[in-house]
Coordinates of C-alpha atoms in Angstrom, one line a residue:
X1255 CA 149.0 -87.4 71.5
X1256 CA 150.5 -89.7 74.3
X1257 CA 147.1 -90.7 75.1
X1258 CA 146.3 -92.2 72.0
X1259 CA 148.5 -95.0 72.9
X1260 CA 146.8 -95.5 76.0
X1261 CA 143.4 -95.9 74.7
X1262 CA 143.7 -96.2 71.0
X1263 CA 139.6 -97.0 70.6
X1264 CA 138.0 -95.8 73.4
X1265 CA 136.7 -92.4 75.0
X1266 CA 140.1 -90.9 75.6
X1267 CA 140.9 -91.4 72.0
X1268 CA 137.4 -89.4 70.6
X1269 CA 138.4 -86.8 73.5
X1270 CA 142.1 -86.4 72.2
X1271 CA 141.3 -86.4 68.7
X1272 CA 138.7 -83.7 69.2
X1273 CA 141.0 -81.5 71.3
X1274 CA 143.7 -82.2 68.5
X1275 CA 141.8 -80.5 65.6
X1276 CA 140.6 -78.0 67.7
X1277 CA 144.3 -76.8 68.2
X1278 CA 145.1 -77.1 64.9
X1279 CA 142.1 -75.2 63.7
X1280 CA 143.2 -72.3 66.3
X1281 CA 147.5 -72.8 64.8
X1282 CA 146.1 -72.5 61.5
X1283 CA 144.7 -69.5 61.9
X1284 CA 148.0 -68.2 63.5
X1285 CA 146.8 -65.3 65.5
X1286 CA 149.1 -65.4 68.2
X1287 CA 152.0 -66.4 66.0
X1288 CA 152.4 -69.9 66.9
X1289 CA 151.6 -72.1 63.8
X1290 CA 151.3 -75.9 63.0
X1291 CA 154.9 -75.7 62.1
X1292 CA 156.0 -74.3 64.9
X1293 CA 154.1 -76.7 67.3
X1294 CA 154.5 -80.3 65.3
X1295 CA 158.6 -79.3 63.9
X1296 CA 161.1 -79.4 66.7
X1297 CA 164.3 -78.7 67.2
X1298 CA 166.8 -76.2 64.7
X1299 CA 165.9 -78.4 61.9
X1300 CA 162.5 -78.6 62.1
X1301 CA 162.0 -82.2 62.6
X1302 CA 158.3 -83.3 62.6
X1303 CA 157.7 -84.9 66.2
X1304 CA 157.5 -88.6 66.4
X1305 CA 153.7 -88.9 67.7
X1306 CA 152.5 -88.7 64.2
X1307 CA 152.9 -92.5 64.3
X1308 CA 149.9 -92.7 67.0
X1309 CA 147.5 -91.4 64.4
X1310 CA 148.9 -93.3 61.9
X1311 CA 148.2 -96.6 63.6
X1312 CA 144.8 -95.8 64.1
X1313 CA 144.6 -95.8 60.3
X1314 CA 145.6 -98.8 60.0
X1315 CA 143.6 -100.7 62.2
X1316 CA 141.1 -101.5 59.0
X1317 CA 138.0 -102.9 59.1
X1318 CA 138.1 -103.1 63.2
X1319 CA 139.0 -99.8 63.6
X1320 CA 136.9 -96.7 64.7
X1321 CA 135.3 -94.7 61.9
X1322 CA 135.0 -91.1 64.0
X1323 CA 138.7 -92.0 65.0
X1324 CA 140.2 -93.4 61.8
X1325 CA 138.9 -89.7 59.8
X1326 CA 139.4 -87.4 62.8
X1327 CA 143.1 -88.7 62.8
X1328 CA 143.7 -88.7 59.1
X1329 CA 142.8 -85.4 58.5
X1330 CA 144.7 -84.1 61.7
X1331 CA 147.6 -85.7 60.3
X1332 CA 147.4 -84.5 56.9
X1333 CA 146.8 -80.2 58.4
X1334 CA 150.0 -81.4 60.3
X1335 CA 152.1 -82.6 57.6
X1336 CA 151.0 -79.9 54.3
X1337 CA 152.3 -77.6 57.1
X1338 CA 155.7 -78.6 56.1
X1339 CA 155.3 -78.4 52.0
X1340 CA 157.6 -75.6 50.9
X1341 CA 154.9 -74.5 48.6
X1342 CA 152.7 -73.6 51.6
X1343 CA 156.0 -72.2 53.5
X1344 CA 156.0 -68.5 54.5
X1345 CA 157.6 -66.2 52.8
X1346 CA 158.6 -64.3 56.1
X1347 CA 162.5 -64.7 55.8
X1348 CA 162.5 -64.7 59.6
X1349 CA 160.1 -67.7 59.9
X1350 CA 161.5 -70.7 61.4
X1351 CA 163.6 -73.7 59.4
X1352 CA 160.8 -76.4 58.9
X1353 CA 162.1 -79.9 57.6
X1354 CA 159.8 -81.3 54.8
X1355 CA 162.3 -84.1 54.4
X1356 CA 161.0 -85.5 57.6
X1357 CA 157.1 -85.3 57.0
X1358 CA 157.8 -87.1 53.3
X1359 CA 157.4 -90.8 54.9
X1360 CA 154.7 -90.2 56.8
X1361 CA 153.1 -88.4 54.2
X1362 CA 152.9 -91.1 51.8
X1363 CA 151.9 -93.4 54.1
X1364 CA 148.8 -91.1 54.5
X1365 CA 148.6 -91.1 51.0
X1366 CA 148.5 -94.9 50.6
X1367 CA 145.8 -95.3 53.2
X1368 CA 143.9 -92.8 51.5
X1369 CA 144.3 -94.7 48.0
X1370 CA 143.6 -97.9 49.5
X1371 CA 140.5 -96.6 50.9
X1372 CA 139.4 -95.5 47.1
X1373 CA 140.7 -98.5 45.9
X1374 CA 138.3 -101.0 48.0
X1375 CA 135.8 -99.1 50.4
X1376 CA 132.4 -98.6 48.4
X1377 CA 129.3 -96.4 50.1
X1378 CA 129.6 -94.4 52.8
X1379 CA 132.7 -95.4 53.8
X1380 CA 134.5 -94.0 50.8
X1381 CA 133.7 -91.2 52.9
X1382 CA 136.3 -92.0 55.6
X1383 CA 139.1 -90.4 53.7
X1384 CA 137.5 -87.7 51.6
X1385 CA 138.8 -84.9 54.9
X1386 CA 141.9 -85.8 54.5
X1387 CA 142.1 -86.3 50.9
X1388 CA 140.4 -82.5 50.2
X1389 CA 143.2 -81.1 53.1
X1390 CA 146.2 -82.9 51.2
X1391 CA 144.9 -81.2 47.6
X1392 CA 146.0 -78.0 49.4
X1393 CA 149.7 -77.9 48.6
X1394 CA 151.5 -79.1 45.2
X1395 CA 153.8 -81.9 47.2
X1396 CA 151.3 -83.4 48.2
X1397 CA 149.0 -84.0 45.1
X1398 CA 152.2 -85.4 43.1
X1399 CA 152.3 -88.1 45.9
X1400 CA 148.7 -88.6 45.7
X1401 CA 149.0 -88.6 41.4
X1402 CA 152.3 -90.8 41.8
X1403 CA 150.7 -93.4 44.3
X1404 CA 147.6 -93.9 41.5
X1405 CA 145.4 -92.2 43.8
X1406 CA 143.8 -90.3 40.7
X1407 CA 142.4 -93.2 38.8
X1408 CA 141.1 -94.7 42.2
X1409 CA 139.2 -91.6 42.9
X1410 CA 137.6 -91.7 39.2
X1411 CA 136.1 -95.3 39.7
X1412 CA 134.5 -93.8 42.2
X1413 CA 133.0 -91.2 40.5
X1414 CA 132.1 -93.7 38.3
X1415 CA 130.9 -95.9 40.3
X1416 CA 128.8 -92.9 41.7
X1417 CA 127.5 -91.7 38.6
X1418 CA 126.2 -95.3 37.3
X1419 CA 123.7 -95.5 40.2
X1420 CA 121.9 -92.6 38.7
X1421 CA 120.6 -91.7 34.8
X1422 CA 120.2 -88.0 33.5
X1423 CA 116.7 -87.9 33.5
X1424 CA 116.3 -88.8 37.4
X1425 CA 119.8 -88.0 39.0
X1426 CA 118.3 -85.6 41.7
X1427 CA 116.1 -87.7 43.0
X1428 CA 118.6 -91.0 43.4
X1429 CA 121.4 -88.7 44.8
X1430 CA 120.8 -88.1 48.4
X1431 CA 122.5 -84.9 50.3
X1432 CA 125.4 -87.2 52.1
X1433 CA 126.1 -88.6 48.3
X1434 CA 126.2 -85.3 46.9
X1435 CA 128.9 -83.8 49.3
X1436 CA 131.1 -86.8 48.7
X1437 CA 130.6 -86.5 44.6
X1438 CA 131.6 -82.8 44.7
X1439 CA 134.5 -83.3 47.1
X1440 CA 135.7 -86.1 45.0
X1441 CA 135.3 -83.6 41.6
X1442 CA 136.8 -81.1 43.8
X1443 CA 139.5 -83.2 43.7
X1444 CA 139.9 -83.8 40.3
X1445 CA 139.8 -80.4 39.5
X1446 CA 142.1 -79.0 41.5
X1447 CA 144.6 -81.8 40.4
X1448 CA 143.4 -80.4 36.9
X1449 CA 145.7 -77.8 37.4
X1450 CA 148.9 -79.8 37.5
X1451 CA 148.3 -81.0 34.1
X1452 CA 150.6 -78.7 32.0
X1453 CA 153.3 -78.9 34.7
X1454 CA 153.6 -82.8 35.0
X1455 CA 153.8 -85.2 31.6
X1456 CA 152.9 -87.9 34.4
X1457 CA 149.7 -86.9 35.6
X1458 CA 148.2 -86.1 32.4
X1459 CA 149.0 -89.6 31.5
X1460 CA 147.4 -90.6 35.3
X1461 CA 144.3 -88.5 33.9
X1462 CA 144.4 -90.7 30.3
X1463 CA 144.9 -93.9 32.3
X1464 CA 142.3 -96.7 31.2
X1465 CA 140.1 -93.6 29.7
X1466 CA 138.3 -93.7 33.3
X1467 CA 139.0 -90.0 34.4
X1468 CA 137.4 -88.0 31.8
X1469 CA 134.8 -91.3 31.4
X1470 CA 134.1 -90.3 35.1
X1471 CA 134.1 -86.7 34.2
X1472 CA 131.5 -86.8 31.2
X1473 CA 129.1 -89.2 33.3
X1474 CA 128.9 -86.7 36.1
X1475 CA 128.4 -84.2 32.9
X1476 CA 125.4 -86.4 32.1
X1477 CA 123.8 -87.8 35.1
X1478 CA 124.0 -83.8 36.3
X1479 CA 123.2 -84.6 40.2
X1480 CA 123.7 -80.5 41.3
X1481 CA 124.3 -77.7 40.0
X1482 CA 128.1 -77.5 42.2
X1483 CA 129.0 -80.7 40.8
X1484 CA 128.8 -79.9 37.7
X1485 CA 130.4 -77.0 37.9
X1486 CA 133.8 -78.9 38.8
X1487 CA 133.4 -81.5 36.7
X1488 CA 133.5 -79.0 34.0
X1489 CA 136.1 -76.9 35.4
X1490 CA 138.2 -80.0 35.2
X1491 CA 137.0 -81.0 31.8
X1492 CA 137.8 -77.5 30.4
X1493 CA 141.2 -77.5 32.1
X1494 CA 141.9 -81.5 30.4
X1495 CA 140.9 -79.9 26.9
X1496 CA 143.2 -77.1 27.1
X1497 CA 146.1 -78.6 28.6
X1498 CA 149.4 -78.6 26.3
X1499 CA 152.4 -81.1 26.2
X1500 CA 154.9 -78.6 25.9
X1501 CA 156.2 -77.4 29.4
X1502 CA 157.0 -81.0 30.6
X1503 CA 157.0 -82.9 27.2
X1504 CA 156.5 -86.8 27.2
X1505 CA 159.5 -89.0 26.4
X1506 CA 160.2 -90.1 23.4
X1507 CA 158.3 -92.9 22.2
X1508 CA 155.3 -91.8 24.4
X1509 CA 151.4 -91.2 24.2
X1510 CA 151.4 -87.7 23.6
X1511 CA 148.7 -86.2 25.8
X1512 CA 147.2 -83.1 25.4
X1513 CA 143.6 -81.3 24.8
X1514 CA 143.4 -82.9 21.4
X1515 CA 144.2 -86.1 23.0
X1516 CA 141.5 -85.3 25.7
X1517 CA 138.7 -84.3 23.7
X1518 CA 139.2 -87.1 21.5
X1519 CA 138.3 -88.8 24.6
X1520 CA 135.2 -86.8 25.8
X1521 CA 133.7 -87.0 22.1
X1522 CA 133.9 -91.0 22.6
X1523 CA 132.4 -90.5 25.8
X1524 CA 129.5 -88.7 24.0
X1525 CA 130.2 -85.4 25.6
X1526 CA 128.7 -83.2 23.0
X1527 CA 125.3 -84.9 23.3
X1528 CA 125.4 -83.6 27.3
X1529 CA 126.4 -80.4 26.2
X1530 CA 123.6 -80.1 24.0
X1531 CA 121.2 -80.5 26.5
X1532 CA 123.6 -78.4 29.3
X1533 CA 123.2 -75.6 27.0
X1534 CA 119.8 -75.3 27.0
X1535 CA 119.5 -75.6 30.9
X1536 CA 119.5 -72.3 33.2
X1537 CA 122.4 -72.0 35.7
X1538 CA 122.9 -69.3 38.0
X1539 CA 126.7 -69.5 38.1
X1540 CA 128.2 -67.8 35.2
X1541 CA 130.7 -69.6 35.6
X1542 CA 129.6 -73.2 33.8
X1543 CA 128.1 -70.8 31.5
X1544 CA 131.7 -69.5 30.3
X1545 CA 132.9 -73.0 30.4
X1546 CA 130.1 -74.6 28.5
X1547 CA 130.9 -72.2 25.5
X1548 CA 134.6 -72.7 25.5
X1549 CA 134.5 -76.4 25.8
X1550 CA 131.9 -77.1 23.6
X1551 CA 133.6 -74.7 20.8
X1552 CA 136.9 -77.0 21.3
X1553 CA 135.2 -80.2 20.9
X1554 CA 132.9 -79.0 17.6
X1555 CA 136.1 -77.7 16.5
X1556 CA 138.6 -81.5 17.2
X1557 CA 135.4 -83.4 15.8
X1558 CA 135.3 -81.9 12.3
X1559 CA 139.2 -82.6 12.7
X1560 CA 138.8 -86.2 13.1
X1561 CA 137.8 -88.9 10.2
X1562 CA 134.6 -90.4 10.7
X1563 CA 136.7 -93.6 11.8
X1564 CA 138.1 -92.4 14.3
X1565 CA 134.8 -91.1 15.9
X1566 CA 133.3 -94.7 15.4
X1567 CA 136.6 -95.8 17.1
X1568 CA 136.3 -93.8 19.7
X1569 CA 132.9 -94.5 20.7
X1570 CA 133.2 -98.3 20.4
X1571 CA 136.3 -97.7 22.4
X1572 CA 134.3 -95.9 24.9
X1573 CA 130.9 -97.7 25.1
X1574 CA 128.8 -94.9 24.2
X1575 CA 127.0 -96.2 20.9
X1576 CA 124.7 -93.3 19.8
X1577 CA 122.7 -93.3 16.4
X1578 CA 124.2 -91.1 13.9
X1579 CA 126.1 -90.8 10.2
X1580 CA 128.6 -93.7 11.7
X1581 CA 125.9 -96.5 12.1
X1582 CA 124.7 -96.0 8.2
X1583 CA 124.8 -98.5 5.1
X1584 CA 127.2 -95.8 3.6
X1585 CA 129.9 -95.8 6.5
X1586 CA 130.0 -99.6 6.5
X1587 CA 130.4 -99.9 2.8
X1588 CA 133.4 -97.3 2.9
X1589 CA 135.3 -98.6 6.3
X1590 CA 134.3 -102.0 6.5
X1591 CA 138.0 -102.6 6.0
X1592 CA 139.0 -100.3 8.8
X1593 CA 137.7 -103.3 11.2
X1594 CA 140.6 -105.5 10.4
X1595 CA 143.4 -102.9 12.6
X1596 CA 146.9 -102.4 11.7
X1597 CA 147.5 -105.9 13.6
X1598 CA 144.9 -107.3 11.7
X1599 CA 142.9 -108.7 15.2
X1600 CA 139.6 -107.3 14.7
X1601 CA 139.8 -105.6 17.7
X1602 CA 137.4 -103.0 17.2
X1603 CA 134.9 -105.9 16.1
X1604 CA 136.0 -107.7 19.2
X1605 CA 135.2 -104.6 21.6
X1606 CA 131.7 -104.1 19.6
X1607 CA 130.9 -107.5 19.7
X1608 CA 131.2 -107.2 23.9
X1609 CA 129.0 -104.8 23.8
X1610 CA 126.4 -107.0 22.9
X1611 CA 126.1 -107.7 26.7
X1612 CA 125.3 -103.6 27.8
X1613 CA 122.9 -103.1 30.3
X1614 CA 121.6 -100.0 27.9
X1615 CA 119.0 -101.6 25.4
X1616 CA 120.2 -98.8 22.9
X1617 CA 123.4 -99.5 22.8
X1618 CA 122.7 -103.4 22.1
X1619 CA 120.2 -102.5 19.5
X1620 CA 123.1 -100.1 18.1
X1621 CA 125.8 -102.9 18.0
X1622 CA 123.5 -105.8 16.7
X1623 CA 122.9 -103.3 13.8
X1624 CA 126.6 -102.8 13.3
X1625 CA 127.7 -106.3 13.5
X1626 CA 125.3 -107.0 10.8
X1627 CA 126.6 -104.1 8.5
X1628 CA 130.2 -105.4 8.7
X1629 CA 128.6 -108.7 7.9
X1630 CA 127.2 -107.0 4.6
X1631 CA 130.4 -105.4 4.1
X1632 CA 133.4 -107.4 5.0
X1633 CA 134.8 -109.8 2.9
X1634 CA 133.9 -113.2 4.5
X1635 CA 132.3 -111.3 8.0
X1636 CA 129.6 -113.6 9.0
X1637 CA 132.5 -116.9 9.7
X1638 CA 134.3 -113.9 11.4
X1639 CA 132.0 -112.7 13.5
X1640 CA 131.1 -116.5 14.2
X1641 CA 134.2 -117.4 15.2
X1642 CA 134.6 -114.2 18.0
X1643 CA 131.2 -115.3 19.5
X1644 CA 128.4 -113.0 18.2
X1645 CA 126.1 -115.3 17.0
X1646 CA 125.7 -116.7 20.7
X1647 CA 124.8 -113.5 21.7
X1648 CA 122.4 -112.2 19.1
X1649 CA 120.5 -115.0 19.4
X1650 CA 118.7 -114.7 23.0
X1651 CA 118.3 -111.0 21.8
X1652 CA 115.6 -112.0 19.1
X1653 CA 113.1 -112.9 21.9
X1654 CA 114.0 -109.3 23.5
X1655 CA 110.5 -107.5 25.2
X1656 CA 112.4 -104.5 23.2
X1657 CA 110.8 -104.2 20.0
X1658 CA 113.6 -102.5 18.2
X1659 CA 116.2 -104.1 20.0
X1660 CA 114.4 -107.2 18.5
X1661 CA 113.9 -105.9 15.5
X1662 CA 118.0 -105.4 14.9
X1663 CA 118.7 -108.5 16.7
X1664 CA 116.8 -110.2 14.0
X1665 CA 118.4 -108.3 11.0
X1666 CA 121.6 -109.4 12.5
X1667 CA 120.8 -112.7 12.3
X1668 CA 119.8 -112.6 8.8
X1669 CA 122.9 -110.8 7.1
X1670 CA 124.2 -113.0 4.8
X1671 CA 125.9 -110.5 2.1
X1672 CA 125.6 -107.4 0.3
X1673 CA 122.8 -108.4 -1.5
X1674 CA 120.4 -108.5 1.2
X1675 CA 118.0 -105.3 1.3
X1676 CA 115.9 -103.8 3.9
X1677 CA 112.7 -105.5 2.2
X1678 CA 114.1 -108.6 2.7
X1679 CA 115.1 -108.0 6.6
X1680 CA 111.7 -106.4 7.0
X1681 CA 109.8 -109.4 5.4
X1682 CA 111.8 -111.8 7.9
X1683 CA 111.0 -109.6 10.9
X1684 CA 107.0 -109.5 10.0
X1685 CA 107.5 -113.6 9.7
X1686 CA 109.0 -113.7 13.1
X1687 CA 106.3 -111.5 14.7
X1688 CA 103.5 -113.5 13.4
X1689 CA 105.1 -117.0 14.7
X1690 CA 105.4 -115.3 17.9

């Protein structure tokens, strides 16, 4: 690795590199007995050699740095440093002493660059550190110091991020090949740190963080870009609504996270409706099959569990507005109430009224009808919902090219109390078409 110094960007630096993994492919494989460990830990203690530093500073050389270089190095240096993990040490009692202690710094330095790479890289280039990160999910030290360092809510903004660019009814034709591979080894990911939930009280709260992981999770769900993905995604779904709280509890005084707690979330995140269509859809991998079934049994089973509130909460909270028994006169009149929150700041009402500015024309349409319902309902509503700002953003919708979204925008408008009826919002709406 001396010659990485010497020419840290140029020729000899692609040649090194290449030669690198190629000897650690052939040590992995450990036919002739010599292994990573033995090669890269010296000494009686099994130090880790100080050259890892050369492929380090390649890392770190950013945006001017050399992209063949900057992935060859990191994922050399992560099959380097998981060879020191005591959960991927041999169980040969003969094998020699290797010092994880010693590839623990380096390690998370890896880590960081890989999370900072998630955190700000977009495209193709979040593709620089996928090698590396799929390598480090390969022993259990290192995906805590992956979870610890926030890498797992990083990785599902990507996801996200991915997904978004793509709608159910067309995701295989807006998901090239090279985007594909980098969704599934991203879900890959997530899945496989999946299977820490019921051991660490930390990373199932990483996995509840900002609601973005299972978010990410039901997207994919939706947007369905292959049949692999998928597959993954609900690997790592079914292992989130299983997990229990019980092995490594919470503290006290914390979110309690478990399967309830997660399917609570995939319910907002209007799960069910994707497994509705999922379960009509052929798949050759029995597999999804199995996990379709159990998953979708779980969440029928936590819906009828939860009061109609809390699955109106839940998909405000969430963004996915979806017509059904919440979004009637009848729910209004019974929770109108429920809008005020136990610290009386509206903040459902606040969150709804946001969602005035979707980019999904149903979900508007859904929201404007809403607004207008607690305005019926509530006590005083319309100065309320004055006062927050959702006049100012009704208003443009009434000239919407959407003829329902118009249509509610209008009845919006137009709530004054509990007196107004349908007639009278329908009269008002055939006025306003035939000024138009």
């Amino acid at each position: 690795m001396h010659a990485l110094d010497v020419d840290p960007l140029g020729v000899v630096t692609h040649y090194s590199l290449t030669k690198l993994n190629e000897i650690i492919s052939t040590l992995s494989k450990g036919d002739s007995g010599v292994t990573v460990a033995s090669v890269f830990y010296v000494g009686k203690d099994g130090i880790l050699v100080d050259q890892w530093k050369a492929l380090l500073r390649i890392l770190n050389k950013g945006g001017k740095g050399d992209v063949f270089a900057q992935k060859s190095a990191s994922m050399s240096l992560g099959k380097i440093l998981i060879a020191s993990c005591p959960s991927k040490g041999s169980s040969d009692p003969k094998s020699r002493t290797v010092s994880y202690a010693s590839a623990i710094e380096p390690m998370e330095a890896l880590v960081a660059w890989i999370v900072s790479q998630l955190k700000n890289a977009t495209g193709s280039l979040v593709g620089l550190c996928i090698p590396a990160l799929v390598v480090l999910m390969d022993s259990y030290e290192s995906r805590v110091i992956f979870a610890k360092a926030g890498g797992i809510k990083y990785m599902a903004r990507q996801l996200l991020s991915a997904s978004k660019q793509s709608s159910p009814s067309d995701g295989q034709q807006k998901f090239g090949q090279g985007s594909v591979q980098q969704l599934y080894a991203l879900t890959f990911c997530m899945w496989i740190l999946s299977y820490e939930l019921n051991t660490s009280w930390t990373i199932r709260a990483d996995f509840a963080k900002e609601g973005v992981p299972v978010q990410a999770l039901c997207e994919l769900i939706a947007v369905a870009p292959r049949e692999k993905v998928v597959r993954v995604a609900l690997a790592a779904l079914r292992n989130l609504a299983t997990c229990v709280d019980t092995e490594d509890a919470a503290p006290a005084g914390s979110t309690q996270h478990d399967g309830k707690f997660f399917l609570s979330e995939m319910i907002g995140n209007g799960l069910m409706k994707s497994f509705a269509l999922l379960r009509d859809r052929q798949f050759t991998d029995p597999d999804i099959v199995e996990d379709i079934d159990i998953v979708y049994k779980l969440l029928v089973e936590n819906y009828k569990e939860m009061s109609r509130w809390e699955v109106y909460k839940n998909e405000v909270e969430k963004g996915h507005l979806q017509w059904g028994s919440t979004h009637t006169e009848a729910f209004f009149k019974e929770n109108a109430r429920m809008f005020e929150g136990p610290d009386g700041d509206f903040s459902i009402l606040k969150v709804l009224i946001t969602l005035l500015s979707s980019k999904d024309e149903e979900v508007v349409a859904i929201a404007c009808y809403d607004i207008g319902e607690f305005v019926r309902f509530y006590p005083n509503g319309r100065s309320i919902t004055k006062r927050l700002g959702a006049k100012e953003l009704v208003m443009p919708l009434i000239e919407s090219e959407n003829v329902d979204l118009q249509r509610h925008a209008l009845q919006c408008v137009d709530r004054k109390s509990t007196r107004l009826n349908s007639s009278h919002a329908n009269i008002s709406y055939a006025v306003f078409c035939l000024k138009k």
